């Protein structure tokens, strides 16, 4: 996108990611994001937030937003994030995100945002009626990441383009303000079979909160019976599972179910095929349903348990916001100096 050559960044490694409080979480969020967060907290300093500023780029009922924020926090904890290891907080509680986002709006170019495919998908036919925030959404995302000088960003595949934009903004800021290597070039962590979980009704569409059919997704709070029924009714073809990944790749629905099986069991798709090649969905689906029930129902139960005591969640979010501010404030102070603001 740009011709600014990055200079090696010498700061500490740091993980950052977030999920929007804009609806019930599903298996795609769990495998594409939450499971990775829980693993990474043991490897690096980890910051995980609830993206409430991003959520309001489309209408959110003010009476529900705080509770939706607690629900995402509960899902983080239920998926294994430990507030002693990871900093967990609401985005809007750390004001530096929005401050840096404004400065980045003056660094990013219109042409860069014009290429963002997610805006095109989300704004649909009525682009002119979308909020301005929906358009500048990826600039705020860059600020979320760079205010902590994060180096690693675990996300699902749909966020790849936003990470590329973040890298471009970091490089242009470093260049424009003659501060080579001030911001790192963050690496997206997208690998693995859970990075793009597809709808159970249509192997060519992403599993998504906004799909009108609840049978298209497995929600983290679904009961064991719901999960089993959804797997049983998942769309498939009549052929048995193939021997090779090449053949599997030509069958979108089969590929998706094998990918889900692999991600839930911590195996590769090739390993799953080694066990199930030649077997039909009559055998594979019940095994997948059992695995999904076994893995997900305890997560849903933990979420419900945590939500029965919102004061504990609020305590965790407040402590997380304080710790996040301690890291974000010095970065913003440095940025203000670099930009040349009065009093900086
Ligand atoms: P969102 O619900 O859009 O805030 O997404 C939260 C996280 O889940 C992001 O890292 C997404 O990339 C990831 N994600 C969302 N949908 C999927 C999916 N179908 N497969 C894998 N990851 C996903
Ligand atoms: N845009 C992300 C999504 O929809 C959420 C998000 C906001 C995010 N800020 C971020 C993810 C920073 C990673 C890093 O899923």
XYZ file of C-alpha atoms and ligand atoms in Angstrom:
382
model
C 0.000 0.000 0.000
C 2.781 2.422 0.848
C 6.461 2.746 0.154
C 7.577 3.314 3.744
C 10.149 0.688 4.587
C 9.662 -0.550 8.146
C 12.572 -0.253 10.591
C 12.991 -3.141 13.078
C 11.059 -2.556 16.285
C 12.988 -3.244 19.467
C 10.248 -3.016 22.129
C 8.706 -5.891 24.081
C 6.277 -8.372 22.493
C 2.668 -7.833 23.431
C -0.629 -9.444 22.405
C -3.789 -7.415 21.850
C -7.239 -8.294 20.556
C -10.918 -7.595 21.104
C -14.441 -8.720 20.306
C -17.488 -6.490 19.844
C -20.381 -6.684 22.325
C -22.930 -6.762 19.544
C -24.647 -10.133 19.902
C -24.245 -13.689 21.139
C -20.849 -15.264 20.532
C -20.610 -18.287 18.281
C -18.214 -21.096 17.470
C -16.353 -18.913 14.929
C -15.567 -16.311 17.604
C -14.567 -19.068 19.999
C -12.184 -20.875 17.634
C -11.014 -17.842 15.628
C -10.382 -15.655 18.664
C -11.114 -16.753 22.268
C -9.189 -20.039 22.266
C -6.143 -18.279 20.849
C -6.331 -15.524 23.478
C -6.324 -18.095 26.279
C -3.290 -19.842 24.825
C -1.282 -16.691 24.159
C -1.681 -15.312 27.693
C 0.864 -17.926 28.791
C 3.358 -16.811 26.173
C 3.243 -12.983 26.146
C 1.921 -9.936 27.955
C -1.723 -10.007 26.815
C -4.371 -7.261 26.497
C -7.911 -8.331 25.587
C -10.725 -5.790 25.493
C -14.451 -5.589 24.803
C -14.812 -3.423 21.679
C -17.776 -1.277 22.761
C -16.576 1.773 20.789
C -16.611 -0.374 17.673
C -20.018 -1.831 18.534
C -21.734 1.588 18.404
C -20.722 2.061 14.752
C -24.110 0.385 14.272
C -27.054 1.069 16.599
C -26.835 -0.494 20.069
C -29.637 -0.168 22.610
C -28.168 1.930 25.467
C -30.175 -0.124 27.961
C -28.349 -3.293 26.890
C -24.812 -2.249 26.005
C -23.230 -2.519 29.461
C -24.736 -5.977 29.969
C -23.528 -7.094 26.518
C -20.073 -5.900 27.524
C -20.205 -8.051 30.680
C -21.307 -11.021 28.572
C -18.223 -10.798 26.359
C -16.048 -10.471 29.457
C -17.750 -13.586 30.872
C -17.048 -15.440 27.610
C -13.369 -14.472 27.825
C -13.135 -15.807 31.361
C -15.138 -18.928 30.512
C -12.806 -19.654 27.592
C -9.866 -19.616 30.008
C -8.567 -16.055 30.125
C -7.138 -15.409 33.565
C -7.328 -11.809 34.826
C -4.075 -12.413 36.728
C -2.301 -13.078 33.446
C -4.238 -11.059 30.865
C -5.476 -7.475 31.107
C -9.227 -7.575 30.369
C -11.095 -4.279 29.975
C -13.813 -2.314 28.147
C -12.392 -0.260 25.266
C -14.417 2.856 26.116
C -12.970 2.912 29.665
C -9.495 3.684 28.293
C -9.816 7.109 26.689
C -6.450 6.935 24.937
C -7.936 4.649 22.238
C -10.195 7.408 20.959
C -7.510 10.110 21.279
C -5.033 8.133 19.201
C -7.759 7.181 16.719
C -8.325 10.862 15.941
C -4.639 11.408 15.246
C -4.609 8.291 13.070
C -7.597 9.622 11.118
C -5.257 12.385 10.063
C -2.527 9.885 9.110
C -4.618 7.323 7.185
C -5.580 8.210 3.612
C -9.115 8.074 2.190
C -7.914 5.762 -0.577
C -6.793 3.203 2.009
C -10.218 3.130 3.671
C -11.994 3.005 0.330
C -10.499 -0.439 -0.202
C -11.841 -1.967 3.028
C -14.144 -4.833 2.084
C -15.800 -5.132 5.504
C -17.239 -1.620 5.209
C -18.646 -2.522 1.815
C -20.257 -5.665 3.255
C -21.600 -3.999 6.398
C -22.895 -0.837 4.744
C -24.662 -2.791 1.993
C -26.742 -0.921 -0.526
C -27.170 2.196 1.603
C -23.645 3.383 2.176
C -24.755 7.004 2.584
C -26.914 6.055 5.565
C -24.078 4.291 7.421
C -22.443 6.062 10.343
C -19.154 7.821 9.665
C -17.775 5.623 12.448
C -18.499 2.481 10.452
C -16.292 3.876 7.706
C -13.409 4.910 9.971
C -13.777 1.756 12.099
C -10.439 0.244 10.934
C -8.596 3.421 11.997
C -9.898 2.995 15.551
C -8.802 -0.635 15.346
C -5.266 0.519 14.459
C -5.328 2.814 17.500
C -6.493 -0.078 19.746
C -3.475 -2.082 18.685
C -0.814 0.604 18.531
C -1.700 2.464 21.755
C -0.187 -0.621 23.468
C 2.512 -1.026 20.797
C 1.157 -4.556 20.406
C 3.235 -6.876 18.241
C 0.837 -9.832 17.898
C -2.869 -9.700 17.106
C -4.860 -12.967 17.217
C -7.941 -12.657 14.982
C -10.078 -14.574 12.502
C -9.323 -14.319 8.824
C -11.923 -11.597 8.208
C -9.662 -9.123 10.065
C -6.624 -9.569 7.832
C -7.221 -6.434 5.803
C -7.658 -4.323 8.945
C -4.287 -5.560 10.177
C -2.668 -4.585 6.889
C -4.119 -1.104 7.308
C -2.758 -0.975 10.869
C 0.707 -1.750 9.547
C 0.400 0.997 6.949
C -0.743 3.537 9.534
C 2.148 2.572 11.848
C 4.672 2.943 9.026
C 3.285 6.270 7.833
C 3.151 7.700 11.358
C 6.760 6.625 12.018
C 7.792 8.178 8.709
C 5.790 11.420 8.933
C 6.901 12.186 12.477
C 10.495 11.075 11.903
C 10.269 8.447 14.621
C 11.555 5.262 13.017
C 10.401 2.149 14.856
C 8.195 4.152 17.261
C 5.265 1.886 16.456
C 5.866 -1.806 15.677
C 4.520 -3.575 12.596
C 2.030 -5.874 14.346
C 1.704 -9.440 13.107
C -1.749 -10.919 12.672
C -2.038 -14.421 14.180
C -4.584 -16.068 11.909
C -3.274 -19.612 11.396
C -5.154 -22.791 12.175
C -8.337 -24.558 11.073
C -10.539 -22.294 13.257
C -9.565 -19.051 11.523
C -12.536 -19.113 9.179
C -15.517 -21.096 10.438
C -18.303 -21.168 7.866
C -22.089 -21.246 8.275
C -23.574 -24.698 8.954
C -26.212 -23.938 6.304
C -23.925 -22.632 3.567
C -20.262 -23.535 3.182
C -19.579 -20.353 1.225
C -20.772 -17.906 3.929
C -18.941 -17.056 7.152
C -20.529 -18.168 10.434
C -21.838 -14.865 11.719
C -23.834 -13.212 14.508
C -25.977 -11.499 11.926
C -27.131 -14.563 9.941
C -30.943 -14.697 10.322
C -30.886 -18.498 10.694
C -29.885 -19.704 14.152
C -29.173 -23.105 12.560
C -26.269 -21.484 10.701
C -24.221 -21.144 13.880
C -23.476 -22.784 17.208
C -23.747 -20.226 20.010
C -21.573 -20.479 23.098
C -24.694 -20.536 25.229
C -26.509 -23.260 23.251
C -27.638 -26.332 25.187
C -26.245 -29.798 24.427
C -29.490 -30.622 22.587
C -29.264 -27.460 20.449
C -25.663 -28.197 19.530
C -26.393 -31.814 18.595
C -29.433 -30.798 16.515
C -27.486 -28.108 14.674
C -24.669 -30.506 13.783
C -27.181 -33.167 12.699
C -28.957 -30.688 10.418
C -25.755 -29.131 9.053
C -25.705 -29.108 5.267
C -23.466 -31.761 3.692
C -23.124 -33.749 0.489
C -23.862 -37.479 0.151
C -20.239 -38.618 -0.402
C -18.059 -40.221 2.266
C -15.124 -38.153 3.545
C -12.179 -38.115 1.105
C -8.593 -39.277 1.586
C -6.858 -36.010 0.727
C -7.019 -32.317 1.611
C -7.152 -31.464 -2.116
C -10.380 -33.420 -2.549
C -11.753 -32.001 0.700
C -11.088 -28.448 -0.505
C -13.552 -28.950 -3.398
C -16.404 -29.712 -0.936
C -17.074 -26.546 1.081
C -19.492 -27.996 3.675
C -17.433 -31.139 4.310
C -14.287 -29.021 4.539
C -15.939 -26.777 7.137
C -17.086 -29.648 9.364
C -13.665 -31.316 9.197
C -12.063 -27.944 10.032
C -14.360 -27.518 13.045
C -13.563 -31.053 14.210
C -9.836 -30.344 13.825
C -9.974 -27.029 15.681
C -12.085 -28.428 18.545
C -9.790 -31.414 19.023
C -6.507 -29.524 18.533
C -5.612 -31.632 15.486
C -4.929 -30.811 11.838
C -7.492 -31.486 9.108
C -5.135 -34.136 7.664
C -5.157 -35.962 11.000
C -8.963 -35.886 11.092
C -9.113 -37.272 7.544
C -6.667 -40.017 8.462
C -9.267 -41.212 10.971
C -12.476 -40.581 9.011
C -11.612 -40.997 5.287
C -14.095 -43.341 3.615
C -16.667 -42.866 6.393
C -19.974 -41.131 5.726
C -21.586 -38.244 7.597
C -23.770 -40.797 9.399
C -20.618 -41.661 11.362
C -18.822 -38.321 11.289
C -21.656 -36.038 12.415
C -22.412 -37.853 15.696
C -18.684 -37.827 16.536
C -18.532 -34.098 15.776
C -21.693 -33.442 17.804
C -20.218 -35.268 20.824
C -16.963 -33.356 20.545
C -18.749 -30.000 20.202
C -21.041 -30.714 23.159
C -18.122 -31.878 25.301
C -16.051 -28.775 24.508
C -18.673 -26.041 24.410
C -21.272 -26.837 27.063
C -18.803 -26.309 29.952
C -17.942 -22.905 28.443
C -21.625 -21.936 28.340
C -22.097 -23.147 31.906
C -19.125 -21.170 33.168
C -20.484 -18.079 31.378
C -23.849 -18.436 33.098
C -22.137 -18.905 36.456
C -20.009 -15.795 35.991
C -22.962 -13.695 34.849
C -24.834 -14.558 38.009
C -22.292 -12.348 39.849
C -21.856 -9.207 37.732
C -20.019 -7.388 40.546
C -17.063 -9.750 40.158
C -16.986 -9.156 36.371
C -17.194 -5.406 36.952
C -14.313 -5.603 39.407
C -12.172 -7.424 36.817
C -13.069 -4.914 34.078
C -12.288 -1.945 36.298
C -8.910 -3.318 37.393
C -8.135 -4.187 33.760
C -8.988 -0.673 32.590
C -6.657 0.808 35.202
C -3.779 -1.429 34.173
C -4.441 -0.778 30.451
C -4.425 2.997 31.055
C -1.037 2.731 32.723
C 0.389 1.344 29.480
C -1.664 3.483 27.084
C -1.097 6.879 28.742
C 2.689 7.036 28.229
C 2.287 6.082 24.551
C -0.249 8.853 24.045
C 2.032 11.345 25.823
C 4.859 10.440 23.446
C 2.556 10.716 20.444
C 1.366 14.157 21.553
C 5.005 15.280 21.721
C 5.807 13.856 18.297
C 2.773 15.594 16.777
C 3.790 18.858 18.456
C 0.676 19.598 20.523
C 0.784 22.483 22.986
C 1.606 21.355 26.501
C 2.921 17.959 25.420
P -16.623 -9.958 15.907
O -17.717 -10.818 16.369
O -16.808 -9.491 14.507
O -16.264 -8.858 16.866
O -15.368 -10.914 15.826
C -14.597 -11.265 16.961
C -13.455 -12.169 16.574
O -13.949 -13.415 16.072
C -12.555 -11.603 15.450
O -11.203 -11.960 15.713
C -13.066 -12.303 14.230
O -12.080 -12.399 13.219
C -13.421 -13.669 14.783
N -14.448 -14.317 13.963
C -15.698 -13.846 13.701
N -16.387 -14.705 12.908
C -15.539 -15.741 12.668
C -15.657 -16.959 11.926
N -16.779 -17.281 11.272
N -14.583 -17.791 11.908
C -13.449 -17.498 12.571
N -13.269 -16.367 13.287
C -14.300 -15.492 13.339
N -12.743 -5.481 14.352
C -12.668 -6.629 15.226
C -13.819 -7.575 14.885
O -14.833 -7.219 14.421
C -12.721 -6.246 16.676
C -11.568 -5.394 17.032
C -11.603 -4.058 17.327
C -10.212 -5.796 17.116
N -10.363 -3.609 17.604
C -9.481 -4.630 17.472
C -9.552 -6.990 16.906
C -8.097 -4.664 17.630
C -8.165 -7.004 17.073
C -7.448 -5.855 17.424
O -13.708 -8.710 15.140
